[in-house]
Coordinates of C-alpha atoms in Angstrom, one line a residue:
M1 CA -103.9 -71.6 -134.5
F2 CA -103.8 -70.7 -138.3
K3 CA -107.1 -71.4 -139.1
R4 CA -108.8 -69.8 -136.1
T5 CA -107.0 -66.4 -137.1
L6 CA -107.7 -66.4 -140.9
I7 CA -110.6 -64.5 -141.2
A8 CA -112.9 -63.3 -143.9
A9 CA -112.4 -59.6 -144.6
A10 CA -116.1 -58.7 -144.1
V11 CA -117.8 -56.7 -141.4
A12 CA -120.8 -57.9 -139.8
L13 CA -123.1 -55.9 -137.5
A14 CA -125.7 -57.5 -135.0
V15 CA -128.7 -55.6 -134.0
G16 CA -129.1 -54.2 -130.5
G17 CA -125.4 -53.8 -129.5
L18 CA -122.2 -56.0 -130.4
G19 CA -123.0 -59.5 -131.4
F20 CA -120.2 -61.8 -132.9
T21 CA -122.0 -63.8 -135.9
S22 CA -119.0 -65.3 -136.9
A23 CA -115.2 -65.2 -136.2
D24 CA -114.8 -62.0 -138.4
A25 CA -117.8 -60.1 -137.0
W26 CA -117.5 -56.7 -135.1
T27 CA -119.2 -53.5 -134.8
L28 CA -117.5 -50.1 -135.1
P29 CA -117.1 -48.4 -131.6
S30 CA -119.2 -45.3 -131.3
W31 CA -116.2 -43.3 -131.2
L32 CA -115.4 -44.1 -134.9
H33 CA -118.7 -43.2 -135.8
R34 CA -119.8 -39.6 -137.1
S35 CA -121.8 -37.2 -135.0
S36 CA -125.3 -38.4 -134.7
A37 CA -126.5 -35.4 -136.4
A38 CA -124.3 -36.3 -139.4
A39 CA -125.3 -40.1 -139.2
Q40 CA -129.1 -38.9 -139.4
N41 CA -128.1 -36.9 -142.3
S42 CA -126.5 -39.6 -144.1
A43 CA -129.2 -42.0 -143.3
A44 CA -131.8 -39.7 -144.6
G45 CA -130.0 -39.5 -148.1
A46 CA -129.6 -43.1 -148.0
G47 CA -133.2 -44.2 -147.9
N48 CA -134.3 -47.5 -146.2
S49 CA -133.1 -49.9 -148.4
T50 CA -131.3 -52.1 -145.9
G51 CA -134.3 -52.7 -143.8
S52 CA -135.6 -51.0 -140.6
T53 CA -134.4 -53.4 -138.0
G54 CA -131.7 -52.4 -135.8
S55 CA -129.1 -49.6 -136.5
Q56 CA -126.2 -49.3 -138.8
A57 CA -123.0 -47.3 -138.7
A58 CA -123.0 -44.9 -141.6
A59 CA -119.5 -44.7 -143.3
P60 CA -118.1 -41.7 -145.1
G61 CA -119.0 -41.3 -148.5
A62 CA -121.5 -44.1 -148.2
A63 CA -124.9 -42.1 -148.6
A64 CA -126.9 -42.6 -151.6
T65 CA -128.5 -39.6 -153.4
P66 CA -131.0 -40.6 -156.0
G67 CA -130.3 -39.2 -159.5
A68 CA -126.6 -38.8 -158.8
A69 CA -124.3 -38.1 -161.9
A70 CA -123.2 -40.7 -164.0
A71 CA -119.7 -42.2 -163.5
A72 CA -116.8 -40.8 -165.0
A73 CA -115.8 -41.5 -168.4
P74 CA -112.9 -44.3 -168.5
V75 CA -109.4 -43.2 -168.4
A76 CA -106.8 -45.1 -170.6
I77 CA -103.8 -46.6 -168.5
A78 CA -100.8 -46.9 -170.4
P79 CA -98.7 -50.1 -169.8
L80 CA -96.1 -49.6 -167.0
P81 CA -92.5 -49.6 -168.4
P82 CA -90.0 -51.8 -166.6
G83 CA -88.8 -50.4 -163.3
S84 CA -91.6 -47.7 -163.2
V85 CA -94.2 -47.1 -160.3
P86 CA -97.7 -47.6 -161.1
N87 CA -100.0 -44.7 -161.7
Y88 CA -102.4 -45.5 -158.9
A89 CA -104.3 -42.1 -159.2
A90 CA -105.2 -43.0 -162.8
I91 CA -106.0 -46.6 -161.7
V92 CA -108.4 -45.1 -159.1
K93 CA -110.1 -42.7 -161.6
A94 CA -110.6 -45.3 -164.3
E95 CA -111.5 -48.4 -162.3
G96 CA -112.8 -46.7 -159.1
P97 CA -116.5 -46.2 -160.5
A98 CA -117.1 -49.9 -160.9
V99 CA -116.1 -50.9 -157.4
V100 CA -119.3 -50.9 -155.3
G101 CA -120.1 -51.4 -151.6
V102 CA -122.4 -54.2 -150.5
T103 CA -124.8 -54.0 -147.6
V104 CA -126.6 -57.0 -146.3
A105 CA -129.5 -57.6 -143.7
G106 CA -130.8 -60.9 -142.5
L107 CA -131.3 -63.5 -139.9
R108 CA -128.5 -65.6 -138.5
K109 CA -128.9 -68.5 -136.1
T110 CA -127.7 -68.5 -132.8
D111 CA -127.8 -71.2 -129.9
G112 CA -126.7 -68.9 -127.1
S113 CA -123.3 -70.6 -126.8
D114 CA -121.6 -67.7 -128.6
G115 CA -121.1 -65.9 -125.6
P116 CA -118.4 -67.7 -123.8
S117 CA -116.5 -68.3 -127.0
M118 CA -116.3 -64.6 -127.6
Q119 CA -114.0 -64.0 -124.9
N120 CA -111.5 -66.3 -127.0
D121 CA -112.2 -64.4 -130.1
P122 CA -109.2 -62.4 -131.3
F123 CA -111.6 -59.4 -132.2
Y124 CA -113.2 -59.5 -128.5
R125 CA -109.6 -59.6 -127.0
F126 CA -108.5 -56.7 -129.2
F127 CA -111.2 -54.3 -128.9
R128 CA -112.5 -55.1 -125.4
G129 CA -112.2 -52.0 -123.1
L130 CA -112.2 -49.6 -126.1
P131 CA -114.5 -46.7 -125.8
G132 CA -118.0 -47.6 -127.2
F133 CA -117.2 -51.4 -127.1
P134 CA -119.9 -53.0 -124.8
G135 CA -119.1 -55.7 -122.4
F136 CA -119.6 -59.4 -122.7
R137 CA -123.2 -60.8 -122.7
M138 CA -124.9 -64.2 -123.6
M139 CA -126.8 -64.1 -127.1
P140 CA -130.1 -65.3 -127.1
N141 CA -131.3 -68.5 -128.9
G142 CA -132.7 -68.7 -132.0
P143 CA -132.3 -66.6 -135.6
Q144 CA -131.1 -62.9 -134.9
P145 CA -131.0 -59.9 -137.0
F146 CA -127.8 -58.9 -138.4
H147 CA -126.4 -56.0 -140.7
G148 CA -123.2 -56.7 -142.7
L149 CA -120.7 -54.7 -144.9
G150 CA -118.6 -55.8 -147.8
S151 CA -117.5 -54.7 -151.3
G152 CA -117.9 -55.8 -155.0
F153 CA -117.2 -54.8 -158.6
I154 CA -119.4 -54.7 -161.8
V155 CA -118.5 -57.0 -164.6
S156 CA -120.9 -56.3 -166.9
S157 CA -122.7 -53.1 -168.0
D158 CA -126.3 -54.4 -167.3
G159 CA -125.6 -54.9 -163.5
L160 CA -123.8 -58.3 -162.9
I161 CA -121.5 -57.9 -159.8
L162 CA -118.9 -60.2 -158.3
T163 CA -118.4 -60.4 -154.4
N164 CA -117.6 -63.0 -151.9
A165 CA -120.2 -65.7 -151.0
H166 CA -119.4 -65.0 -147.2
V167 CA -120.6 -61.3 -147.5
V168 CA -124.2 -62.2 -148.6
N169 CA -124.3 -65.7 -146.5
D170 CA -127.7 -65.8 -144.7
A171 CA -128.7 -62.3 -146.1
K172 CA -132.3 -61.6 -146.9
Q173 CA -131.7 -58.4 -148.3
V174 CA -128.8 -57.3 -150.3
T175 CA -128.4 -53.5 -151.4
V176 CA -125.4 -52.4 -153.7
K177 CA -124.0 -48.8 -153.4
L178 CA -122.6 -47.3 -156.4
S179 CA -119.7 -44.8 -156.3
D180 CA -122.0 -42.3 -157.8
R181 CA -124.1 -42.7 -154.5
R182 CA -127.1 -44.5 -156.2
E183 CA -128.5 -47.6 -154.3
F184 CA -129.9 -50.7 -156.0
N185 CA -131.7 -53.7 -154.4
A186 CA -129.7 -56.8 -155.4
K187 CA -130.6 -60.3 -156.5
V188 CA -128.2 -63.2 -155.5
L189 CA -128.1 -65.3 -158.6
G190 CA -125.9 -67.8 -156.9
S191 CA -123.1 -68.5 -154.5
D192 CA -120.3 -70.9 -154.5
T193 CA -119.0 -71.6 -150.7
A194 CA -116.2 -73.9 -152.0
T195 CA -114.5 -70.9 -153.9
D196 CA -116.4 -68.0 -151.8
I197 CA -117.9 -66.4 -154.9
A198 CA -121.1 -64.8 -155.1
V199 CA -122.7 -63.2 -158.2
L200 CA -125.2 -60.4 -157.7
K201 CA -127.5 -58.7 -160.3
I202 CA -128.9 -55.2 -160.0
D203 CA -131.7 -53.5 -162.3
A204 CA -129.4 -51.0 -164.2
K205 CA -128.1 -50.3 -167.6
G206 CA -124.9 -48.6 -169.0
L207 CA -123.0 -49.1 -165.8
P208 CA -119.1 -48.6 -165.6
T209 CA -117.2 -51.9 -165.7
V210 CA -113.8 -53.0 -164.5
S211 CA -111.1 -54.2 -166.8
L212 CA -110.1 -58.0 -166.3
G213 CA -106.6 -59.3 -166.4
D214 CA -104.9 -62.5 -166.4
S215 CA -104.2 -63.8 -163.1
K216 CA -101.9 -66.6 -164.2
S217 CA -99.4 -64.1 -165.4
V218 CA -99.0 -62.6 -161.8
Q219 CA -95.5 -62.7 -160.6
V220 CA -94.3 -62.5 -156.9
G221 CA -93.1 -58.7 -156.6
D222 CA -95.7 -57.3 -158.8
Y223 CA -97.5 -54.0 -157.9
V224 CA -101.1 -54.3 -156.7
L225 CA -103.8 -52.0 -155.6
A226 CA -106.9 -52.7 -153.7
I227 CA -110.2 -50.9 -153.7
G228 CA -113.1 -51.4 -151.5
A229 CA -114.9 -50.3 -148.1
P230 CA -112.9 -51.4 -145.2
Y231 CA -114.9 -50.8 -142.1
G232 CA -117.5 -49.3 -144.5
F233 CA -115.2 -46.4 -145.5
A234 CA -116.2 -46.5 -149.2
Q235 CA -113.8 -46.1 -152.2
T236 CA -110.6 -46.7 -149.9
A237 CA -107.4 -47.6 -152.1
T238 CA -104.5 -49.4 -150.7
Q239 CA -101.4 -50.7 -152.5
G240 CA -98.6 -53.2 -152.2
I241 CA -97.1 -56.1 -153.9
V242 CA -97.7 -59.8 -154.8
S243 CA -95.9 -61.5 -151.9
A244 CA -96.7 -65.2 -152.8
K245 CA -98.9 -67.4 -155.3
G246 CA -100.6 -70.4 -155.2
R247 CA -101.3 -70.4 -151.4
S248 CA -103.4 -73.3 -150.2
L249 CA -105.3 -72.2 -147.1
P250 CA -107.0 -74.5 -144.4
G251 CA -110.6 -75.1 -145.9
D252 CA -110.1 -73.7 -149.1
S253 CA -108.8 -76.5 -151.2
Y254 CA -110.0 -75.3 -154.3
V255 CA -108.5 -71.8 -154.4
P256 CA -104.7 -71.0 -155.2
F257 CA -104.7 -67.6 -153.4
I258 CA -102.7 -64.7 -154.4
Q259 CA -101.0 -63.6 -151.2
T260 CA -100.4 -59.7 -151.0
D261 CA -99.2 -57.0 -148.4
A262 CA -101.7 -54.4 -149.6
A263 CA -103.9 -53.4 -146.7
V264 CA -107.1 -55.3 -146.5
N265 CA -109.4 -55.0 -143.6
P266 CA -112.9 -56.3 -142.7
G267 CA -115.3 -54.8 -145.1
N268 CA -112.9 -55.2 -148.0
S269 CA -114.2 -58.7 -148.8
G270 CA -115.5 -59.0 -152.4
G271 CA -113.6 -56.1 -153.5
P272 CA -111.0 -56.1 -156.6
L273 CA -107.2 -56.5 -156.5
F274 CA -106.0 -54.6 -159.5
D275 CA -102.4 -55.0 -161.2
A276 CA -100.3 -52.2 -162.4
E277 CA -102.2 -51.5 -165.6
G278 CA -105.6 -51.3 -163.8
Q279 CA -106.8 -54.7 -164.6
V280 CA -108.4 -56.9 -162.0
I281 CA -106.4 -60.0 -161.2
G282 CA -108.3 -61.0 -158.1
I283 CA -111.0 -60.7 -155.3
N284 CA -109.8 -59.9 -151.8
A285 CA -111.3 -62.4 -149.5
Q286 CA -109.2 -63.0 -146.4
I287 CA -106.6 -61.8 -144.2
F288 CA -104.5 -63.6 -141.6
T289 CA -104.5 -61.8 -138.1
Q290 CA -104.1 -62.1 -134.4
S291 CA -105.5 -58.7 -133.7
G292 CA -108.5 -58.5 -136.0
G293 CA -107.0 -56.0 -138.2
F294 CA -104.6 -55.8 -141.3
Q295 CA -101.0 -57.5 -140.4
G296 CA -99.4 -57.7 -143.6
L297 CA -100.9 -60.8 -145.1
A298 CA -104.0 -60.5 -147.3
F299 CA -105.2 -63.3 -149.8
A300 CA -107.0 -62.9 -152.9
I301 CA -109.3 -65.3 -155.2
P302 CA -107.7 -65.2 -158.9
I303 CA -109.9 -63.6 -161.2
D304 CA -110.0 -66.9 -163.5
V305 CA -111.2 -68.8 -160.8
A306 CA -113.8 -66.1 -159.9
M307 CA -114.9 -66.0 -163.7
N308 CA -115.1 -69.7 -164.1
V309 CA -117.7 -69.7 -160.9
K310 CA -119.5 -66.6 -162.4
N311 CA -120.3 -68.3 -165.7
Q312 CA -121.6 -71.4 -164.2
I313 CA -123.8 -69.6 -162.0
V314 CA -125.1 -67.4 -164.8
A315 CA -125.7 -70.2 -167.1
H316 CA -127.1 -72.7 -164.5
G317 CA -127.8 -71.0 -161.3
Y318 CA -125.2 -73.3 -159.4
V319 CA -121.6 -74.7 -159.5
Q320 CA -120.2 -78.1 -160.2
H321 CA -117.0 -79.0 -159.0
A322 CA -115.1 -82.3 -159.9
R323 CA -113.6 -85.0 -157.5
L324 CA -111.0 -87.3 -158.0
G325 CA -111.5 -89.2 -154.8
V326 CA -108.2 -89.4 -153.2
A327 CA -106.6 -88.2 -149.8
L328 CA -103.5 -86.6 -150.5
Q329 CA -100.4 -85.5 -148.5
D330 CA -97.2 -83.3 -149.1
L331 CA -93.9 -85.2 -149.6
S332 CA -91.3 -84.8 -147.2
A333 CA -87.7 -85.3 -147.9
P334 CA -87.3 -88.6 -146.1
L335 CA -90.5 -89.6 -148.0
A336 CA -89.3 -88.8 -151.3
D337 CA -86.1 -90.7 -150.7
S338 CA -87.9 -93.7 -149.4
F339 CA -90.0 -93.7 -152.9
G340 CA -87.0 -93.3 -155.0
L341 CA -87.6 -89.6 -156.1
K342 CA -84.9 -87.1 -156.1
A343 CA -87.0 -84.3 -154.7
P344 CA -90.0 -83.8 -152.4
D345 CA -92.2 -82.8 -155.3
G346 CA -95.5 -84.4 -155.9
A347 CA -98.6 -85.3 -154.1
L348 CA -98.6 -88.6 -152.2
V349 CA -101.7 -90.5 -152.5
A350 CA -102.6 -91.7 -148.9
S351 CA -105.8 -93.4 -149.7
V352 CA -108.5 -93.9 -152.5
A353 CA -112.4 -93.8 -151.8
K354 CA -114.3 -96.8 -153.2
G355 CA -116.6 -95.9 -156.2
T356 CA -114.7 -92.8 -157.2
A357 CA -112.8 -91.7 -160.2
A358 CA -109.4 -92.5 -158.6
A359 CA -110.6 -96.0 -157.9
A360 CA -111.9 -96.4 -161.4
A361 CA -108.5 -95.2 -162.8
G362 CA -106.6 -97.8 -160.7
L363 CA -104.7 -95.3 -158.5
E364 CA -103.4 -96.8 -155.4
P365 CA -102.1 -95.7 -151.9
G366 CA -98.5 -95.0 -152.2
D367 CA -98.5 -93.4 -155.7
V368 CA -97.0 -90.3 -156.2
I369 CA -98.8 -87.8 -158.7
T370 CA -95.9 -85.6 -160.2
Q371 CA -97.9 -84.2 -163.2
V372 CA -101.4 -83.3 -164.4
D373 CA -101.8 -82.9 -168.0
G374 CA -97.9 -82.3 -168.4
H375 CA -98.1 -79.5 -165.6
E376 CA -95.7 -80.1 -162.7
V377 CA -97.1 -80.9 -159.5
H378 CA -95.2 -79.6 -156.2
T379 CA -97.6 -80.0 -153.6
A380 CA -101.0 -81.8 -152.5
G381 CA -102.6 -78.4 -153.2
D382 CA -101.6 -78.3 -156.8
I383 CA -104.0 -81.4 -157.0
S384 CA -106.7 -80.0 -155.4
T385 CA -106.8 -76.7 -157.2
R386 CA -106.6 -78.3 -160.7
V387 CA -109.2 -81.1 -160.1
G388 CA -111.7 -78.7 -158.0
M389 CA -112.1 -76.1 -160.8
A390 CA -112.4 -78.7 -163.4
H391 CA -116.0 -79.9 -164.6
P392 CA -117.4 -83.5 -163.6
G393 CA -116.6 -85.6 -166.9
D394 CA -113.3 -84.0 -167.8
R395 CA -110.5 -86.2 -168.6
L396 CA -107.0 -85.7 -167.3
T397 CA -103.7 -87.4 -167.5
L398 CA -101.9 -88.1 -164.3
S399 CA -98.1 -88.8 -164.3
V400 CA -97.8 -91.2 -161.4
W401 CA -94.5 -92.4 -159.7
R402 CA -95.2 -96.1 -158.7
N403 CA -92.5 -98.5 -157.7
K404 CA -89.8 -96.3 -158.5
S405 CA -91.0 -95.8 -162.2
R406 CA -93.4 -93.6 -164.0
V407 CA -96.6 -94.5 -165.6
D408 CA -99.4 -92.3 -166.9
V409 CA -102.8 -92.9 -165.6
P410 CA -105.9 -91.3 -167.5
V411 CA -108.8 -90.6 -165.2
T412 CA -112.3 -89.1 -165.9
L413 CA -113.4 -87.1 -163.0
G414 CA -116.5 -87.5 -161.0
K415 CA -118.8 -84.9 -159.0
A416 CA -117.7 -83.6 -155.8
Q417 CA -120.4 -83.8 -152.8
A418 CA -120.1 -79.7 -153.1
E419 CA -122.1 -79.8 -156.3
N420 CA -125.0 -81.4 -154.1
T421 CA -126.2 -77.8 -153.2
V422 CA -129.6 -76.3 -154.0
A423 CA -128.4 -72.8 -155.6
A424 CA -128.8 -69.7 -153.5
A425 CA -131.1 -68.7 -156.4
T426 CA -132.2 -70.2 -159.7
P427 CA -131.3 -68.4 -162.9
E428 CA -135.1 -67.3 -162.4
G429 CA -134.3 -65.8 -159.1
T430 CA -136.2 -68.1 -156.8
T431 CA -134.5 -68.2 -153.6
L432 CA -134.6 -71.2 -151.0
G433 CA -131.2 -71.2 -149.1
L434 CA -130.4 -74.9 -148.6
T435 CA -127.4 -76.9 -148.7
V436 CA -128.3 -80.5 -149.2
R437 CA -126.5 -83.8 -150.0
P438 CA -128.1 -87.4 -150.5
L439 CA -128.0 -89.9 -147.8
D440 CA -126.1 -92.9 -147.9
R441 CA -127.4 -96.4 -147.4
D442 CA -126.5 -96.5 -143.7
E443 CA -128.0 -93.0 -143.2
L444 CA -131.1 -93.9 -144.7
H445 CA -131.3 -96.9 -142.6
G446 CA -130.6 -94.8 -139.2
A447 CA -133.2 -92.2 -140.3
G448 CA -135.8 -95.0 -141.0
V449 CA -136.6 -93.6 -144.4
D450 CA -136.2 -95.0 -148.1
H451 CA -135.1 -91.5 -149.5
G452 CA -134.1 -88.1 -148.4
L453 CA -131.7 -85.2 -148.7
L454 CA -129.6 -84.4 -145.6
V455 CA -129.6 -80.6 -144.8
E456 CA -126.0 -79.7 -144.3
Q457 CA -126.7 -75.8 -144.1
A458 CA -129.7 -73.7 -143.9
Q459 CA -129.8 -69.9 -144.8
G460 CA -132.0 -67.1 -146.0
P461 CA -136.0 -68.5 -146.4
A462 CA -135.1 -71.8 -145.3
L463 CA -133.3 -70.6 -142.0
M464 CA -136.0 -68.1 -141.2
A465 CA -138.8 -70.6 -141.9
G466 CA -137.0 -72.9 -139.2
V467 CA -135.1 -75.6 -141.4
Q468 CA -132.2 -76.8 -139.4
P469 CA -128.9 -78.7 -140.2
G470 CA -129.5 -82.0 -139.7
D471 CA -133.0 -82.3 -140.8
V472 CA -133.6 -84.9 -143.6
L473 CA -135.7 -83.3 -146.6
L474 CA -138.2 -85.7 -147.7
A475 CA -140.7 -83.8 -150.2
V476 CA -141.1 -80.5 -151.8
D477 CA -144.7 -79.6 -152.4
G478 CA -145.9 -83.3 -152.0
K479 CA -143.1 -84.5 -154.4
P480 CA -140.4 -86.8 -153.2
A481 CA -137.2 -85.2 -152.8
R482 CA -135.0 -88.0 -154.2
S483 CA -132.1 -85.9 -155.7
I484 CA -130.9 -82.5 -156.0
D485 CA -132.4 -82.1 -159.5
Q486 CA -135.7 -82.8 -158.2
V487 CA -135.6 -80.0 -155.8
R488 CA -134.1 -77.6 -158.4
A489 CA -137.0 -78.6 -160.7
A490 CA -139.6 -77.7 -158.0
L491 CA -138.0 -74.1 -157.9
S492 CA -137.9 -73.7 -161.6
K493 CA -141.5 -73.2 -161.4
H494 CA -141.2 -70.0 -159.7
P495 CA -143.3 -70.6 -156.7
R496 CA -144.0 -68.0 -154.1
H497 CA -144.2 -70.6 -151.3
V498 CA -143.0 -74.1 -150.9
A499 CA -144.1 -76.7 -148.2
L500 CA -140.9 -78.8 -147.2
L501 CA -141.6 -82.1 -145.6
V502 CA -138.6 -82.9 -143.3
E503 CA -137.9 -85.6 -140.9
R504 CA -136.4 -84.4 -137.5
D505 CA -135.7 -86.4 -134.3
G506 CA -137.9 -89.4 -135.7
Q507 CA -140.9 -87.2 -136.4
Q508 CA -142.2 -85.8 -140.0
I509 CA -143.2 -82.1 -139.9
F510 CA -144.0 -79.7 -142.8
I511 CA -142.4 -76.4 -143.0
P512 CA -143.9 -73.8 -145.1
V513 CA -141.2 -71.3 -146.8
D514 CA -142.0 -67.9 -148.1
L515 CA -139.8 -67.4 -151.3
G516 CA -140.9 -63.8 -151.6

């Protein structure tokens, strides 16, 4: 099944043997590790920044040495003449110093049911029976320690780093390893699961930075180069071409992915994808695989999408996405013919949600959206991407095919539910780790409360304190939680501890959360 085998290219390592914390999680078998003596020497050089719980495989070239030499001076890369092959060595030399490794540690909740599902997991089927691969066993209930590996890249010399949200998901401790072997504890300024982008900050100055390109100018067939830490092997470079543009993937309606055949594997997540002139055009995020490894299909988030998210996180600590309020589907040739269209281009409106921007604008089921602000719409994904990356309150003009004639429909976009998220960190650095949304009238009645926010996801400090998805957040430090903004206001005071009042199974309980 496509969604099952489309995985995020990160490596997650569970403490105490192999444990799959997600569909993309596995550990390196012992025969891929360096000798124990070498590993111990590397660990001694790397320090103890990733925590003392459990063991972690050391990757070649990943050890840290305090006071290492500064990064090499930037190397100029000449524009590529038509028909020429890129100078990959020059790109690696110029841009490699700004590519980092990301190591995370934390707790991830399990319910003990992960065990049986592992037998159907592609990683389990592929690696079962290999030397050093432990046999199947049930995972215990409750939060379990985990270590994970990913990649990232520096976008400002004062320590701003981009990576994937799934790399730092649930992480209590994040460590960034520079190419010169220095290590820094990193703060997660914020993350956006809708686009899978996270922004990290380390306390450093004068760092090398990548050159940013224009993902909109990318063409199918263009040369690309990926640099990252697959399976923890730092500063690994792989090359290929852009094999498709604007891919819509299951569960990722906001992102028009760049598809490449550059070899990307678990651990590459969050690493940069460069064009032939050494400019970043995307962030490697996912692979399509039935084996657990690279099979020729890799997907990168366009850099313009990533920078849009980064700018919002730096400015506000969270990201807002717009919402139109329609269910869309692609046109088939028979449907296009029935609507009087010459070609199956456009997005068919299947339904319109009440009280949304689409309803206020007068969109109707059966409308076919053919253009957005003059830009052609070929599939439903074109609409989802354009609207999702817009801001609430933005005005768009939709060209709609209705009753075999064209009409322009102006619409002012509303807020997507995805914006109802308490940021992973506020701009001041206060971390909570809750994804919540307001309860509707029926949900309030069913819970027997007159206000509250439904917990959709708990991670970080909130997860470790015992907050669970399905809880209803009623108050923060004694003040009612009637809106997302009220929760953010409570965090803006930089508390070290907060007391959350939640409703669970008909009972109200206080949960203290240590924010560190």
